Amino acid sequence: MTFSVRLKGEQTAVAISSETPLLDDEGQVKAVRCPAAGCGALVDLINGRLDRHSMLGQECHTSGVPVVVGEG
């Protein structure tokens, strides 16, 4: 699986995961691993965006950013 994350004012980051994403009953991706270096948390996707989550006791900088998920 590959997915890309675009942070405000930055290029799109592409992450590749060997894990299968968590899917809902309709086959839509509902959770992925956070691509931020040092994070890797399993994060829910809400309306195509990473849900708020913490890294090292602070909110991860990828919280709320849009995610594009595809086969890869």
Tab-separated table of N, CA and C in Angstrom:
chain	number	residue	atom	x	y	z
A	1	MET	N	0.843	-1.175	0.000
A	1	MET	CA	0.000	0.000	0.000
A	1	MET	C	0.881	1.229	0.000
A	2	THR	N	0.531	2.218	-0.768
A	2	THR	CA	1.208	3.511	-0.721
A	2	THR	C	0.185	4.575	-0.379
A	3	PHE	N	0.626	5.591	0.288
A	3	PHE	CA	-0.247	6.734	0.513
A	3	PHE	C	0.597	7.975	0.614
A	4	SER	N	0.005	9.095	0.261
A	4	SER	CA	0.751	10.345	0.307
A	4	SER	C	0.076	11.305	1.259
A	5	VAL	N	0.874	12.138	1.860
A	5	VAL	CA	0.390	13.136	2.806
A	5	VAL	C	0.947	14.481	2.392
A	6	ARG	N	0.113	15.480	2.285
A	6	ARG	CA	0.571	16.817	1.910
A	6	ARG	C	0.388	17.746	3.104
A	7	LEU	N	1.489	18.236	3.639
A	7	LEU	CA	1.447	19.204	4.720
A	7	LEU	C	1.399	20.604	4.112
A	8	LYS	N	0.795	21.517	4.813
A	8	LYS	CA	0.667	22.885	4.312
A	8	LYS	C	2.044	23.448	3.972
A	9	GLY	N	2.182	23.946	2.743
A	9	GLY	CA	3.432	24.569	2.323
A	9	GLY	C	4.554	23.603	2.037
A	10	GLU	N	4.290	22.305	2.026
A	10	GLU	CA	5.336	21.329	1.779
A	10	GLU	C	4.956	20.435	0.610
A	11	GLN	N	5.943	19.707	0.096
A	11	GLN	CA	5.678	18.749	-0.961
A	11	GLN	C	4.905	17.567	-0.388
A	12	THR	N	4.316	16.789	-1.277
A	12	THR	CA	3.614	15.591	-0.853
A	12	THR	C	4.634	14.544	-0.418
A	13	ALA	N	4.420	13.967	0.739
A	13	ALA	CA	5.261	12.870	1.220
A	13	ALA	C	4.556	11.576	0.883
A	14	VAL	N	5.301	10.613	0.354
A	14	VAL	CA	4.713	9.320	0.021
A	14	VAL	C	5.304	8.275	0.950
A	15	ALA	N	4.442	7.496	1.555
A	15	ALA	CA	4.881	6.428	2.447
A	15	ALA	C	4.442	5.098	1.864
A	16	ILE	N	5.251	4.077	2.036
A	16	ILE	CA	4.915	2.742	1.560
A	16	ILE	C	4.835	1.830	2.775
A	17	SER	N	3.760	1.086	2.868
A	17	SER	CA	3.553	0.199	4.011
A	17	SER	C	3.299	-1.207	3.509
A	18	SER	N	3.913	-2.183	4.161
A	18	SER	CA	3.668	-3.575	3.794
A	18	SER	C	2.405	-4.097	4.456
A	19	GLU	N	1.858	-3.322	5.365
A	19	GLU	CA	0.648	-3.728	6.064
A	19	GLU	C	-0.582	-3.432	5.232
A	20	THR	N	-1.599	-4.249	5.387
A	20	THR	CA	-2.877	-3.991	4.757
A	20	THR	C	-3.607	-2.953	5.591
A	21	PRO	N	-4.161	-1.916	4.957
A	21	PRO	CA	-4.899	-0.922	5.745
A	21	PRO	C	-6.177	-1.526	6.307
A	22	LEU	N	-6.684	-0.931	7.363
A	22	LEU	CA	-7.955	-1.381	7.919
A	22	LEU	C	-9.086	-0.835	7.058
A	23	LEU	N	-9.968	-1.719	6.618
A	23	LEU	CA	-11.068	-1.343	5.741
A	23	LEU	C	-12.396	-1.488	6.455
A	24	ASP	N	-13.392	-0.692	6.039
A	24	ASP	CA	-14.737	-0.849	6.573
A	24	ASP	C	-15.501	-1.865	5.715
A	25	ASP	N	-16.774	-2.065	6.009
A	25	ASP	CA	-17.593	-3.040	5.289
A	25	ASP	C	-17.732	-2.731	3.804
A	26	GLU	N	-17.552	-1.470	3.417
A	26	GLU	CA	-17.687	-1.063	2.023
A	26	GLU	C	-16.345	-1.033	1.290
A	27	GLY	N	-15.277	-1.468	1.960
A	27	GLY	CA	-13.959	-1.488	1.343
A	27	GLY	C	-13.215	-0.180	1.389
A	28	GLN	N	-13.741	0.803	2.116
A	28	GLN	CA	-13.072	2.095	2.258
A	28	GLN	C	-12.013	2.004	3.360
A	29	VAL	N	-10.877	2.653	3.137
A	29	VAL	CA	-9.812	2.650	4.142
A	29	VAL	C	-10.276	3.457	5.347
A	30	LYS	N	-10.166	2.866	6.533
A	30	LYS	CA	-10.588	3.592	7.738
A	30	LYS	C	-9.439	3.916	8.678
A	31	ALA	N	-8.270	3.274	8.496
A	31	ALA	CA	-7.114	3.574	9.342
A	31	ALA	C	-5.830	3.178	8.618
A	32	VAL	N	-4.766	3.971	8.840
A	32	VAL	CA	-3.441	3.702	8.270
A	32	VAL	C	-2.388	4.034	9.322
A	33	ARG	N	-1.167	3.589	9.083
A	33	ARG	CA	-0.050	3.981	9.945
A	33	ARG	C	0.373	5.395	9.588
A	34	CYS	N	0.640	6.195	10.587
A	34	CYS	CA	1.109	7.564	10.363
A	34	CYS	C	2.478	7.516	9.681
A	35	PRO	N	2.673	8.311	8.610
A	35	PRO	CA	3.952	8.309	7.903
A	35	PRO	C	5.034	9.191	8.527
A	36	ALA	N	4.717	9.915	9.588
A	36	ALA	CA	5.700	10.816	10.194
A	36	ALA	C	6.855	10.021	10.798
A	37	ALA	N	8.064	10.491	10.554
A	37	ALA	CA	9.247	9.841	11.104
A	37	ALA	C	9.150	9.783	12.626
A	38	GLY	N	9.332	8.599	13.175
A	38	GLY	CA	9.285	8.437	14.620
A	38	GLY	C	7.902	8.231	15.193
A	39	CYS	N	6.861	8.289	14.370
A	39	CYS	CA	5.503	8.115	14.886
A	39	CYS	C	5.021	6.700	14.612
A	40	GLY	N	4.467	6.450	13.441
A	40	GLY	CA	4.011	5.119	13.085
A	40	GLY	C	2.743	4.660	13.781
A	41	ALA	N	2.017	5.577	14.409
A	41	ALA	CA	0.775	5.216	15.099
A	41	ALA	C	-0.282	4.773	14.099
A	42	LEU	N	-1.138	3.842	14.493
A	42	LEU	CA	-2.279	3.463	13.680
A	42	LEU	C	-3.332	4.543	13.887
A	43	VAL	N	-3.687	5.255	12.798
A	43	VAL	CA	-4.521	6.446	12.900
A	43	VAL	C	-5.776	6.289	12.046
A	44	ASP	N	-6.922	6.653	12.594
A	44	ASP	CA	-8.176	6.639	11.845
A	44	ASP	C	-8.138	7.706	10.761
A	45	LEU	N	-8.783	7.406	9.637
A	45	LEU	CA	-9.001	8.403	8.595
A	45	LEU	C	-10.422	8.907	8.737
A	46	ILE	N	-10.578	10.201	8.887
A	46	ILE	CA	-11.893	10.816	9.010
A	46	ILE	C	-12.029	11.818	7.876
A	47	ASN	N	-12.982	11.542	6.971
A	47	ASN	CA	-13.189	12.389	5.788
A	47	ASN	C	-11.888	12.593	5.015
A	48	GLY	N	-11.086	11.522	4.871
A	48	GLY	CA	-9.852	11.576	4.099
A	48	GLY	C	-8.686	12.243	4.786
A	49	ARG	N	-8.814	12.503	6.073
A	49	ARG	CA	-7.727	13.156	6.828
A	49	ARG	C	-7.316	12.295	8.019
A	50	LEU	N	-6.034	12.391	8.374
A	50	LEU	CA	-5.563	11.676	9.553
A	50	LEU	C	-6.189	12.280	10.799
A	51	ASP	N	-6.708	11.421	11.667
A	51	ASP	CA	-7.294	11.883	12.924
A	51	ASP	C	-6.190	12.432	13.820
A	52	ARG	N	-6.581	13.217	14.795
A	52	ARG	CA	-5.602	13.746	15.761
A	52	ARG	C	-4.996	12.590	16.537
A	53	HIS	N	-3.678	12.645	16.708
A	53	HIS	CA	-2.979	11.614	17.472
A	53	HIS	C	-1.693	12.206	18.044
A	54	SER	N	-1.133	11.522	19.013
A	54	SER	CA	0.043	12.032	19.717
A	54	SER	C	1.296	11.273	19.338
A	55	MET	N	2.413	11.993	19.383
A	55	MET	CA	3.730	11.413	19.207
A	55	MET	C	4.624	12.010	20.286
A	56	LEU	N	5.174	11.153	21.109
A	56	LEU	CA	6.049	11.585	22.199
A	56	LEU	C	5.375	12.612	23.109
A	57	GLY	N	4.083	12.403	23.391
A	57	GLY	CA	3.356	13.246	24.328
A	57	GLY	C	2.829	14.549	23.762
A	58	GLN	N	3.064	14.808	22.458
A	58	GLN	CA	2.553	16.016	21.823
A	58	GLN	C	1.752	15.626	20.593
A	59	GLU	N	0.863	16.513	20.148
A	59	GLU	CA	0.090	16.209	18.944
A	59	GLU	C	1.032	16.078	17.755
A	60	CYS	N	0.891	14.999	17.016
A	60	CYS	CA	1.719	14.741	15.836
A	60	CYS	C	1.415	15.797	14.773
A	61	HIS	N	2.446	16.246	14.057
A	61	HIS	CA	2.262	17.300	13.061
A	61	HIS	C	1.467	16.841	11.839
A	62	THR	N	1.212	15.535	11.699
A	62	THR	CA	0.387	15.076	10.580
A	62	THR	C	-1.092	15.004	10.953
A	63	SER	N	-1.448	15.310	12.178
A	63	SER	CA	-2.867	15.298	12.570
A	63	SER	C	-3.659	16.251	11.688
A	64	GLY	N	-4.728	15.749	11.087
A	64	GLY	CA	-5.610	16.576	10.281
A	64	GLY	C	-5.213	16.776	8.840
A	65	VAL	N	-4.052	16.247	8.419
A	65	VAL	CA	-3.648	16.452	7.030
A	65	VAL	C	-4.371	15.459	6.111
A	66	PRO	N	-4.647	15.864	4.853
A	66	PRO	CA	-5.310	14.968	3.915
A	66	PRO	C	-4.407	13.823	3.491
A	67	VAL	N	-4.996	12.655	3.252
A	67	VAL	CA	-4.252	11.461	2.876
A	67	VAL	C	-4.876	10.868	1.617
A	68	VAL	N	-4.028	10.438	0.692
A	68	VAL	CA	-4.478	9.740	-0.498
A	68	VAL	C	-3.944	8.325	-0.401
A	69	VAL	N	-4.836	7.339	-0.457
A	69	VAL	CA	-4.450	5.942	-0.317
A	69	VAL	C	-4.611	5.247	-1.661
A	70	GLY	N	-3.632	4.444	-2.039
A	70	GLY	CA	-3.729	3.710	-3.304
A	70	GLY	C	-2.998	2.389	-3.229
A	71	GLU	N	-3.197	1.573	-4.234
A	71	GLU	CA	-2.505	0.282	-4.321
A	71	GLU	C	-1.077	0.535	-4.751
A	72	GLY	N	-0.133	-0.229	-4.194
A	72	GLY	CA	1.228	-0.008	-4.624
A	72	GLY	C	2.167	-1.017	-4.305
